[in-house]
Amino acid sequence: MYCTTQDLIDSFGRDEIEQLSQRDGFIGGLNQDVVNKAMGMADSEINVYLEGRYTLPLPTIPMIVKQIAADLTRYYLHTRIDDDHPIAK
């Protein structure tokens, strides 16, 4: 993964990430399965742009790639809840 759950919490706050991860009857705390799925989707999108230019997986992950992965993960978490939210747009 290009970012970690802790990277998401550091960037956007625990409350937001927990709220965005709570679905399918999951109540309270962080639903790590939902977060992992969103992080995987972000990784896949980033890899589309990196493959062919770089050997994957990257030996080290630059900070900008971590931030892009965090932003994309947050986007994917939001689009599952509210496609009209400014972050989803």
PDB file of N, CA and C in Angstrom:
ATOM      1  N   MET A   1       0.833  -1.172   0.000  1.00  0.00           N
ATOM      2  CA  MET A   1       0.000   0.000   0.000  1.00  0.00           C
ATOM      3  C   MET A   1       0.890   1.252   0.000  1.00  0.00           C
ATOM      4  N   TYR A   2       0.468   2.217  -0.786  1.00  0.00           N
ATOM      5  CA  TYR A   2       1.228   3.461  -0.869  1.00  0.00           C
ATOM      6  C   TYR A   2       1.003   4.360   0.341  1.00  0.00           C
ATOM      7  N   CYS A   3      -0.146   4.207   1.006  1.00  0.00           N
ATOM      8  CA  CYS A   3      -0.368   4.914   2.258  1.00  0.00           C
ATOM      9  C   CYS A   3      -0.894   3.909   3.275  1.00  0.00           C
ATOM     10  N   THR A   4      -0.834   4.290   4.515  1.00  0.00           N
ATOM     11  CA  THR A   4      -1.317   3.434   5.593  1.00  0.00           C
ATOM     12  C   THR A   4      -2.552   4.071   6.226  1.00  0.00           C
ATOM     13  N   THR A   5      -3.223   3.296   7.036  1.00  0.00           N
ATOM     14  CA  THR A   5      -4.351   3.844   7.777  1.00  0.00           C
ATOM     15  C   THR A   5      -3.889   5.000   8.653  1.00  0.00           C
ATOM     16  N   GLN A   6      -2.710   4.868   9.238  1.00  0.00           N
ATOM     17  CA  GLN A   6      -2.189   5.948  10.076  1.00  0.00           C
ATOM     18  C   GLN A   6      -1.927   7.208   9.251  1.00  0.00           C
ATOM     19  N   ASP A   7      -1.471   7.051   8.006  1.00  0.00           N
ATOM     20  CA  ASP A   7      -1.290   8.214   7.119  1.00  0.00           C
ATOM     21  C   ASP A   7      -2.635   8.930   6.913  1.00  0.00           C
ATOM     22  N   LEU A   8      -3.692   8.150   6.724  1.00  0.00           N
ATOM     23  CA  LEU A   8      -5.029   8.739   6.544  1.00  0.00           C
ATOM     24  C   LEU A   8      -5.464   9.490   7.794  1.00  0.00           C
ATOM     25  N   ILE A   9      -5.259   8.875   8.935  1.00  0.00           N
ATOM     26  CA  ILE A   9      -5.633   9.505  10.207  1.00  0.00           C
ATOM     27  C   ILE A   9      -4.824  10.772  10.428  1.00  0.00           C
ATOM     28  N   ASP A  10      -3.534  10.723  10.126  1.00  0.00           N
ATOM     29  CA  ASP A  10      -2.675  11.905  10.293  1.00  0.00           C
ATOM     30  C   ASP A  10      -3.111  13.044   9.378  1.00  0.00           C
ATOM     31  N   SER A  11      -3.554  12.703   8.176  1.00  0.00           N
ATOM     32  CA  SER A  11      -3.934  13.726   7.194  1.00  0.00           C
ATOM     33  C   SER A  11      -5.345  14.265   7.407  1.00  0.00           C
ATOM     34  N   PHE A  12      -6.282  13.405   7.766  1.00  0.00           N
ATOM     35  CA  PHE A  12      -7.692  13.791   7.758  1.00  0.00           C
ATOM     36  C   PHE A  12      -8.402  13.639   9.100  1.00  0.00           C
ATOM     37  N   GLY A  13      -7.749  13.043  10.054  1.00  0.00           N
ATOM     38  CA  GLY A  13      -8.341  12.865  11.374  1.00  0.00           C
ATOM     39  C   GLY A  13      -9.027  11.519  11.538  1.00  0.00           C
ATOM     40  N   ARG A  14      -8.896  10.974  12.725  1.00  0.00           N
ATOM     41  CA  ARG A  14      -9.471   9.659  13.024  1.00  0.00           C
ATOM     42  C   ARG A  14     -10.995   9.663  12.858  1.00  0.00           C
ATOM     43  N   ASP A  15     -11.650  10.713  13.345  1.00  0.00           N
ATOM     44  CA  ASP A  15     -13.113  10.743  13.283  1.00  0.00           C
ATOM     45  C   ASP A  15     -13.624  10.619  11.850  1.00  0.00           C
ATOM     46  N   GLU A  16     -13.019  11.374  10.923  1.00  0.00           N
ATOM     47  CA  GLU A  16     -13.492  11.319   9.533  1.00  0.00           C
ATOM     48  C   GLU A  16     -13.283   9.942   8.927  1.00  0.00           C
ATOM     49  N   ILE A  17     -12.109   9.368   9.130  1.00  0.00           N
ATOM     50  CA  ILE A  17     -11.811   8.057   8.531  1.00  0.00           C
ATOM     51  C   ILE A  17     -12.723   6.984   9.139  1.00  0.00           C
ATOM     52  N   GLU A  18     -12.954   7.051  10.447  1.00  0.00           N
ATOM     53  CA  GLU A  18     -13.863   6.086  11.074  1.00  0.00           C
ATOM     54  C   GLU A  18     -15.272   6.228  10.512  1.00  0.00           C
ATOM     55  N   GLN A  19     -15.773   7.446  10.429  1.00  0.00           N
ATOM     56  CA  GLN A  19     -17.126   7.660   9.908  1.00  0.00           C
ATOM     57  C   GLN A  19     -17.266   7.163   8.479  1.00  0.00           C
ATOM     58  N   LEU A  20     -16.271   7.454   7.648  1.00  0.00           N
ATOM     59  CA  LEU A  20     -16.331   7.038   6.249  1.00  0.00           C
ATOM     60  C   LEU A  20     -16.254   5.520   6.089  1.00  0.00           C
ATOM     61  N   SER A  21     -15.644   4.847   7.056  1.00  0.00           N
ATOM     62  CA  SER A  21     -15.465   3.393   6.942  1.00  0.00           C
ATOM     63  C   SER A  21     -16.648   2.606   7.487  1.00  0.00           C
ATOM     64  N   GLN A  22     -17.564   3.261   8.169  1.00  0.00           N
ATOM     65  CA  GLN A  22     -18.676   2.557   8.795  1.00  0.00           C
ATOM     66  C   GLN A  22     -19.822   2.376   7.804  1.00  0.00           C
ATOM     67  N   ARG A  23     -19.973   1.162   7.333  1.00  0.00           N
ATOM     68  CA  ARG A  23     -21.073   0.805   6.433  1.00  0.00           C
ATOM     69  C   ARG A  23     -21.363  -0.676   6.542  1.00  0.00           C
ATOM     70  N   ASP A  24     -22.391  -1.102   5.873  1.00  0.00           N
ATOM     71  CA  ASP A  24     -22.788  -2.513   5.884  1.00  0.00           C
ATOM     72  C   ASP A  24     -23.031  -3.022   7.297  1.00  0.00           C
ATOM     73  N   GLY A  25     -23.678  -2.195   8.117  1.00  0.00           N
ATOM     74  CA  GLY A  25     -24.019  -2.608   9.464  1.00  0.00           C
ATOM     75  C   GLY A  25     -22.894  -2.488  10.474  1.00  0.00           C
ATOM     76  N   PHE A  26     -21.727  -2.042  10.048  1.00  0.00           N
ATOM     77  CA  PHE A  26     -20.596  -1.879  10.961  1.00  0.00           C
ATOM     78  C   PHE A  26     -20.805  -0.593  11.750  1.00  0.00           C
ATOM     79  N   ILE A  27     -20.765  -0.703  13.069  1.00  0.00           N
ATOM     80  CA  ILE A  27     -20.977   0.463  13.924  1.00  0.00           C
ATOM     81  C   ILE A  27     -19.826   0.569  14.917  1.00  0.00           C
ATOM     82  N   GLY A  28     -19.308   1.776  15.055  1.00  0.00           N
ATOM     83  CA  GLY A  28     -18.281   2.034  16.056  1.00  0.00           C
ATOM     84  C   GLY A  28     -16.892   1.660  15.593  1.00  0.00           C
ATOM     85  N   GLY A  29     -15.992   2.594  15.742  1.00  0.00           N
ATOM     86  CA  GLY A  29     -14.602   2.335  15.408  1.00  0.00           C
ATOM     87  C   GLY A  29     -14.327   2.364  13.916  1.00  0.00           C
ATOM     88  N   LEU A  30     -13.195   1.838  13.563  1.00  0.00           N
ATOM     89  CA  LEU A  30     -12.705   1.865  12.188  1.00  0.00           C
ATOM     90  C   LEU A  30     -12.939   0.507  11.533  1.00  0.00           C
ATOM     91  N   ASN A  31     -13.582   0.498  10.391  1.00  0.00           N
ATOM     92  CA  ASN A  31     -13.787  -0.738   9.629  1.00  0.00           C
ATOM     93  C   ASN A  31     -12.582  -0.889   8.694  1.00  0.00           C
ATOM     94  N   GLN A  32     -11.595  -1.627   9.151  1.00  0.00           N
ATOM     95  CA  GLN A  32     -10.336  -1.749   8.414  1.00  0.00           C
ATOM     96  C   GLN A  32     -10.525  -2.379   7.051  1.00  0.00           C
ATOM     97  N   ASP A  33     -11.489  -3.278   6.902  1.00  0.00           N
ATOM     98  CA  ASP A  33     -11.730  -3.911   5.594  1.00  0.00           C
ATOM     99  C   ASP A  33     -12.136  -2.872   4.549  1.00  0.00           C
ATOM    100  N   VAL A  34     -13.001  -1.945   4.932  1.00  0.00           N
ATOM    101  CA  VAL A  34     -13.443  -0.894   4.011  1.00  0.00           C
ATOM    102  C   VAL A  34     -12.274   0.022   3.663  1.00  0.00           C
ATOM    103  N   VAL A  35     -11.477   0.381   4.657  1.00  0.00           N
ATOM    104  CA  VAL A  35     -10.317   1.249   4.418  1.00  0.00           C
ATOM    105  C   VAL A  35      -9.311   0.539   3.514  1.00  0.00           C
ATOM    106  N   ASN A  36      -9.059  -0.730   3.770  1.00  0.00           N
ATOM    107  CA  ASN A  36      -8.116  -1.484   2.934  1.00  0.00           C
ATOM    108  C   ASN A  36      -8.578  -1.550   1.484  1.00  0.00           C
ATOM    109  N   LYS A  37      -9.880  -1.739   1.282  1.00  0.00           N
ATOM    110  CA  LYS A  37     -10.406  -1.790  -0.081  1.00  0.00           C
ATOM    111  C   LYS A  37     -10.188  -0.455  -0.789  1.00  0.00           C
ATOM    112  N   ALA A  38     -10.473   0.645  -0.116  1.00  0.00           N
ATOM    113  CA  ALA A  38     -10.281   1.968  -0.708  1.00  0.00           C
ATOM    114  C   ALA A  38      -8.801   2.232  -0.980  1.00  0.00           C
ATOM    115  N   MET A  39      -7.925   1.814  -0.068  1.00  0.00           N
ATOM    116  CA  MET A  39      -6.484   1.983  -0.295  1.00  0.00           C
ATOM    117  C   MET A  39      -6.028   1.147  -1.484  1.00  0.00           C
ATOM    118  N   GLY A  40      -6.571  -0.049  -1.633  1.00  0.00           N
ATOM    119  CA  GLY A  40      -6.233  -0.897  -2.772  1.00  0.00           C
ATOM    120  C   GLY A  40      -6.672  -0.278  -4.094  1.00  0.00           C
ATOM    121  N   MET A  41      -7.847   0.348  -4.094  1.00  0.00           N
ATOM    122  CA  MET A  41      -8.324   1.021  -5.303  1.00  0.00           C
ATOM    123  C   MET A  41      -7.400   2.197  -5.648  1.00  0.00           C
ATOM    124  N   ALA A  42      -6.978   2.935  -4.643  1.00  0.00           N
ATOM    125  CA  ALA A  42      -6.056   4.057  -4.862  1.00  0.00           C
ATOM    126  C   ALA A  42      -4.733   3.544  -5.418  1.00  0.00           C
ATOM    127  N   ASP A  43      -4.220   2.471  -4.844  1.00  0.00           N
ATOM    128  CA  ASP A  43      -2.962   1.882  -5.329  1.00  0.00           C
ATOM    129  C   ASP A  43      -3.077   1.466  -6.788  1.00  0.00           C
ATOM    130  N   SER A  44      -4.187   0.842  -7.136  1.00  0.00           N
ATOM    131  CA  SER A  44      -4.380   0.396  -8.519  1.00  0.00           C
ATOM    132  C   SER A  44      -4.385   1.568  -9.487  1.00  0.00           C
ATOM    133  N   GLU A  45      -5.047   2.637  -9.095  1.00  0.00           N
ATOM    134  CA  GLU A  45      -5.085   3.810  -9.967  1.00  0.00           C
ATOM    135  C   GLU A  45      -3.698   4.425 -10.128  1.00  0.00           C
ATOM    136  N   ILE A  46      -2.950   4.517  -9.055  1.00  0.00           N
ATOM    137  CA  ILE A  46      -1.586   5.061  -9.129  1.00  0.00           C
ATOM    138  C   ILE A  46      -0.706   4.171  -9.999  1.00  0.00           C
ATOM    139  N   ASN A  47      -0.844   2.856  -9.832  1.00  0.00           N
ATOM    140  CA  ASN A  47      -0.020   1.925 -10.606  1.00  0.00           C
ATOM    141  C   ASN A  47      -0.240   2.052 -12.106  1.00  0.00           C
ATOM    142  N   VAL A  48      -1.449   2.389 -12.526  1.00  0.00           N
ATOM    143  CA  VAL A  48      -1.723   2.579 -13.950  1.00  0.00           C
ATOM    144  C   VAL A  48      -0.802   3.659 -14.520  1.00  0.00           C
ATOM    145  N   TYR A  49      -0.566   4.689 -13.754  1.00  0.00           N
ATOM    146  CA  TYR A  49       0.284   5.787 -14.213  1.00  0.00           C
ATOM    147  C   TYR A  49       1.771   5.471 -14.084  1.00  0.00           C
ATOM    148  N   LEU A  50       2.128   4.598 -13.139  1.00  0.00           N
ATOM    149  CA  LEU A  50       3.546   4.307 -12.902  1.00  0.00           C
ATOM    150  C   LEU A  50       4.086   3.156 -13.746  1.00  0.00           C
ATOM    151  N   GLU A  51       3.213   2.189 -14.053  1.00  0.00           N
ATOM    152  CA  GLU A  51       3.699   1.008 -14.768  1.00  0.00           C
ATOM    153  C   GLU A  51       4.234   1.402 -16.145  1.00  0.00           C
ATOM    154  N   GLY A  52       5.267   0.741 -16.537  1.00  0.00           N
ATOM    155  CA  GLY A  52       5.899   1.056 -17.812  1.00  0.00           C
ATOM    156  C   GLY A  52       6.983   2.112 -17.675  1.00  0.00           C
ATOM    157  N   ARG A  53       6.876   2.941 -16.652  1.00  0.00           N
ATOM    158  CA  ARG A  53       7.904   3.963 -16.399  1.00  0.00           C
ATOM    159  C   ARG A  53       8.847   3.541 -15.285  1.00  0.00           C
ATOM    160  N   TYR A  54       8.283   2.817 -14.331  1.00  0.00           N
ATOM    161  CA  TYR A  54       9.048   2.421 -13.152  1.00  0.00           C
ATOM    162  C   TYR A  54       8.827   0.938 -12.880  1.00  0.00           C
ATOM    163  N   THR A  55       9.779   0.321 -12.214  1.00  0.00           N
ATOM    164  CA  THR A  55       9.617  -1.051 -11.770  1.00  0.00           C
ATOM    165  C   THR A  55       8.751  -1.036 -10.519  1.00  0.00           C
ATOM    166  N   LEU A  56       7.685  -1.821 -10.561  1.00  0.00           N
ATOM    167  CA  LEU A  56       6.776  -1.893  -9.413  1.00  0.00           C
ATOM    168  C   LEU A  56       6.953  -3.220  -8.701  1.00  0.00           C
ATOM    169  N   PRO A  57       6.829  -3.261  -7.394  1.00  0.00           N
ATOM    170  CA  PRO A  57       6.534  -2.134  -6.526  1.00  0.00           C
ATOM    171  C   PRO A  57       7.738  -1.208  -6.384  1.00  0.00           C
ATOM    172  N   LEU A  58       7.449   0.042  -6.085  1.00  0.00           N
ATOM    173  CA  LEU A  58       8.515   1.014  -5.881  1.00  0.00           C
ATOM    174  C   LEU A  58       9.352   0.605  -4.671  1.00  0.00           C
ATOM    175  N   PRO A  59      10.681   0.720  -4.779  1.00  0.00           N
ATOM    176  CA  PRO A  59      11.517   0.332  -3.637  1.00  0.00           C
ATOM    177  C   PRO A  59      11.300   1.238  -2.419  1.00  0.00           C
ATOM    178  N   THR A  60      11.069   2.510  -2.670  1.00  0.00           N
ATOM    179  CA  THR A  60      10.698   3.449  -1.611  1.00  0.00           C
ATOM    180  C   THR A  60       9.542   4.291  -2.148  1.00  0.00           C
ATOM    181  N   ILE A  61       8.702   4.715  -1.260  1.00  0.00           N
ATOM    182  CA  ILE A  61       7.521   5.473  -1.675  1.00  0.00           C
ATOM    183  C   ILE A  61       7.749   6.949  -1.379  1.00  0.00           C
ATOM    184  N   PRO A  62       7.832   7.771  -2.429  1.00  0.00           N
ATOM    185  CA  PRO A  62       8.015   9.211  -2.209  1.00  0.00           C
ATOM    186  C   PRO A  62       6.827   9.805  -1.465  1.00  0.00           C
ATOM    187  N   MET A  63       7.069  10.847  -0.700  1.00  0.00           N
ATOM    188  CA  MET A  63       6.019  11.483   0.096  1.00  0.00           C
ATOM    189  C   MET A  63       4.848  11.934  -0.779  1.00  0.00           C
ATOM    190  N   ILE A  64       5.125  12.435  -1.974  1.00  0.00           N
ATOM    191  CA  ILE A  64       4.037  12.907  -2.840  1.00  0.00           C
ATOM    192  C   ILE A  64       3.133  11.744  -3.258  1.00  0.00           C
ATOM    193  N   VAL A  65       3.698  10.567  -3.473  1.00  0.00           N
ATOM    194  CA  VAL A  65       2.891   9.398  -3.833  1.00  0.00           C
ATOM    195  C   VAL A  65       2.033   8.984  -2.635  1.00  0.00           C
ATOM    196  N   LYS A  66       2.604   9.060  -1.421  1.00  0.00           N
ATOM    197  CA  LYS A  66       1.819   8.761  -0.216  1.00  0.00           C
ATOM    198  C   LYS A  66       0.632   9.707  -0.096  1.00  0.00           C
ATOM    199  N   GLN A  67       0.868  11.001  -0.346  1.00  0.00           N
ATOM    200  CA  GLN A  67      -0.215  11.973  -0.214  1.00  0.00           C
ATOM    201  C   GLN A  67      -1.277  11.778  -1.292  1.00  0.00           C
ATOM    202  N   ILE A  68      -0.846  11.493  -2.509  1.00  0.00           N
ATOM    203  CA  ILE A  68      -1.811  11.220  -3.580  1.00  0.00           C
ATOM    204  C   ILE A  68      -2.633   9.982  -3.223  1.00  0.00           C
ATOM    205  N   ALA A  69      -1.972   8.947  -2.700  1.00  0.00           N
ATOM    206  CA  ALA A  69      -2.687   7.734  -2.301  1.00  0.00           C
ATOM    207  C   ALA A  69      -3.693   8.035  -1.190  1.00  0.00           C
ATOM    208  N   ALA A  70      -3.306   8.858  -0.232  1.00  0.00           N
ATOM    209  CA  ALA A  70      -4.220   9.229   0.853  1.00  0.00           C
ATOM    210  C   ALA A  70      -5.414  10.008   0.300  1.00  0.00           C
ATOM    211  N   ASP A  71      -5.151  10.958  -0.589  1.00  0.00           N
ATOM    212  CA  ASP A  71      -6.236  11.741  -1.189  1.00  0.00           C
ATOM    213  C   ASP A  71      -7.188  10.857  -1.994  1.00  0.00           C
ATOM    214  N   LEU A  72      -6.636   9.949  -2.778  1.00  0.00           N
ATOM    215  CA  LEU A  72      -7.471   9.041  -3.569  1.00  0.00           C
ATOM    216  C   LEU A  72      -8.277   8.099  -2.668  1.00  0.00           C
ATOM    217  N   THR A  73      -7.655   7.622  -1.609  1.00  0.00           N
ATOM    218  CA  THR A  73      -8.355   6.747  -0.672  1.00  0.00           C
ATOM    219  C   THR A  73      -9.526   7.483  -0.048  1.00  0.00           C
ATOM    220  N   ARG A  74      -9.289   8.711   0.384  1.00  0.00           N
ATOM    221  CA  ARG A  74     -10.365   9.533   0.957  1.00  0.00           C
ATOM    222  C   ARG A  74     -11.477   9.736  -0.075  1.00  0.00           C
ATOM    223  N   TYR A  75     -11.091  10.001  -1.310  1.00  0.00           N
ATOM    224  CA  TYR A  75     -12.069  10.150  -2.395  1.00  0.00           C
ATOM    225  C   TYR A  75     -12.921   8.890  -2.517  1.00  0.00           C
ATOM    226  N   TYR A  76     -12.270   7.718  -2.568  1.00  0.00           N
ATOM    227  CA  TYR A  76     -13.017   6.467  -2.713  1.00  0.00           C
ATOM    228  C   TYR A  76     -13.906   6.195  -1.507  1.00  0.00           C
ATOM    229  N   LEU A  77     -13.473   6.561  -0.325  1.00  0.00           N
ATOM    230  CA  LEU A  77     -14.317   6.403   0.856  1.00  0.00           C
ATOM    231  C   LEU A  77     -15.545   7.317   0.767  1.00  0.00           C
ATOM    232  N   HIS A  78     -15.360   8.534   0.299  1.00  0.00           N
ATOM    233  CA  HIS A  78     -16.479   9.470   0.172  1.00  0.00           C
ATOM    234  C   HIS A  78     -17.452   9.061  -0.923  1.00  0.00           C
ATOM    235  N   THR A  79     -16.971   8.587  -2.056  1.00  0.00           N
ATOM    236  CA  THR A  79     -17.872   8.258  -3.159  1.00  0.00           C
ATOM    237  C   THR A  79     -18.782   7.097  -2.810  1.00  0.00           C
ATOM    238  N   ARG A  80     -18.413   6.281  -1.864  1.00  0.00           N
ATOM    239  CA  ARG A  80     -19.267   5.180  -1.432  1.00  0.00           C
ATOM    240  C   ARG A  80     -20.444   5.691  -0.605  1.00  0.00           C
ATOM    241  N   ILE A  81     -20.338   6.912  -0.107  1.00  0.00           N
ATOM    242  CA  ILE A  81     -21.364   7.460   0.779  1.00  0.00           C
ATOM    243  C   ILE A  81     -22.177   8.549   0.091  1.00  0.00           C
ATOM    244  N   ASP A  82     -21.486   9.480  -0.571  1.00  0.00           N
ATOM    245  CA  ASP A  82     -22.179  10.665  -1.096  1.00  0.00           C
ATOM    246  C   ASP A  82     -21.468  11.167  -2.346  1.00  0.00           C
ATOM    247  N   ASP A  83     -21.981  10.803  -3.516  1.00  0.00           N
ATOM    248  CA  ASP A  83     -21.372  11.229  -4.775  1.00  0.00           C
ATOM    249  C   ASP A  83     -21.452  12.735  -4.990  1.00  0.00           C
ATOM    250  N   ASP A  84     -22.324  13.414  -4.244  1.00  0.00           N
ATOM    251  CA  ASP A  84     -22.459  14.865  -4.391  1.00  0.00           C
ATOM    252  C   ASP A  84     -21.572  15.657  -3.436  1.00  0.00           C
ATOM    253  N   HIS A  85     -20.852  14.958  -2.554  1.00  0.00           N
ATOM    254  CA  HIS A  85     -19.954  15.640  -1.619  1.00  0.00           C
ATOM    255  C   HIS A  85     -18.834  16.309  -2.405  1.00  0.00           C
ATOM    256  N   PRO A  86     -18.400  17.504  -1.997  1.00  0.00           N
ATOM    257  CA  PRO A  86     -17.314  18.193  -2.726  1.00  0.00           C
ATOM    258  C   PRO A  86     -16.054  17.364  -2.920  1.00  0.00           C
ATOM    259  N   ILE A  87     -15.726  16.519  -1.974  1.00  0.00           N
ATOM    260  CA  ILE A  87     -14.537  15.672  -2.114  1.00  0.00           C
ATOM    261  C   ILE A  87     -14.754  14.654  -3.224  1.00  0.00           C
ATOM    262  N   ALA A  88     -15.955  14.121  -3.317  1.00  0.00           N
ATOM    263  CA  ALA A  88     -16.250  13.141  -4.373  1.00  0.00           C
ATOM    264  C   ALA A  88     -16.270  13.796  -5.752  1.00  0.00           C
ATOM    265  N   LYS A  89     -16.661  15.071  -5.796  1.00  0.00           N
ATOM    266  CA  LYS A  89     -16.686  15.774  -7.081  1.00  0.00           C
ATOM    267  C   LYS A  89     -15.292  16.138  -7.492  1.00  0.00           C
TER     268      LYS A  89
END
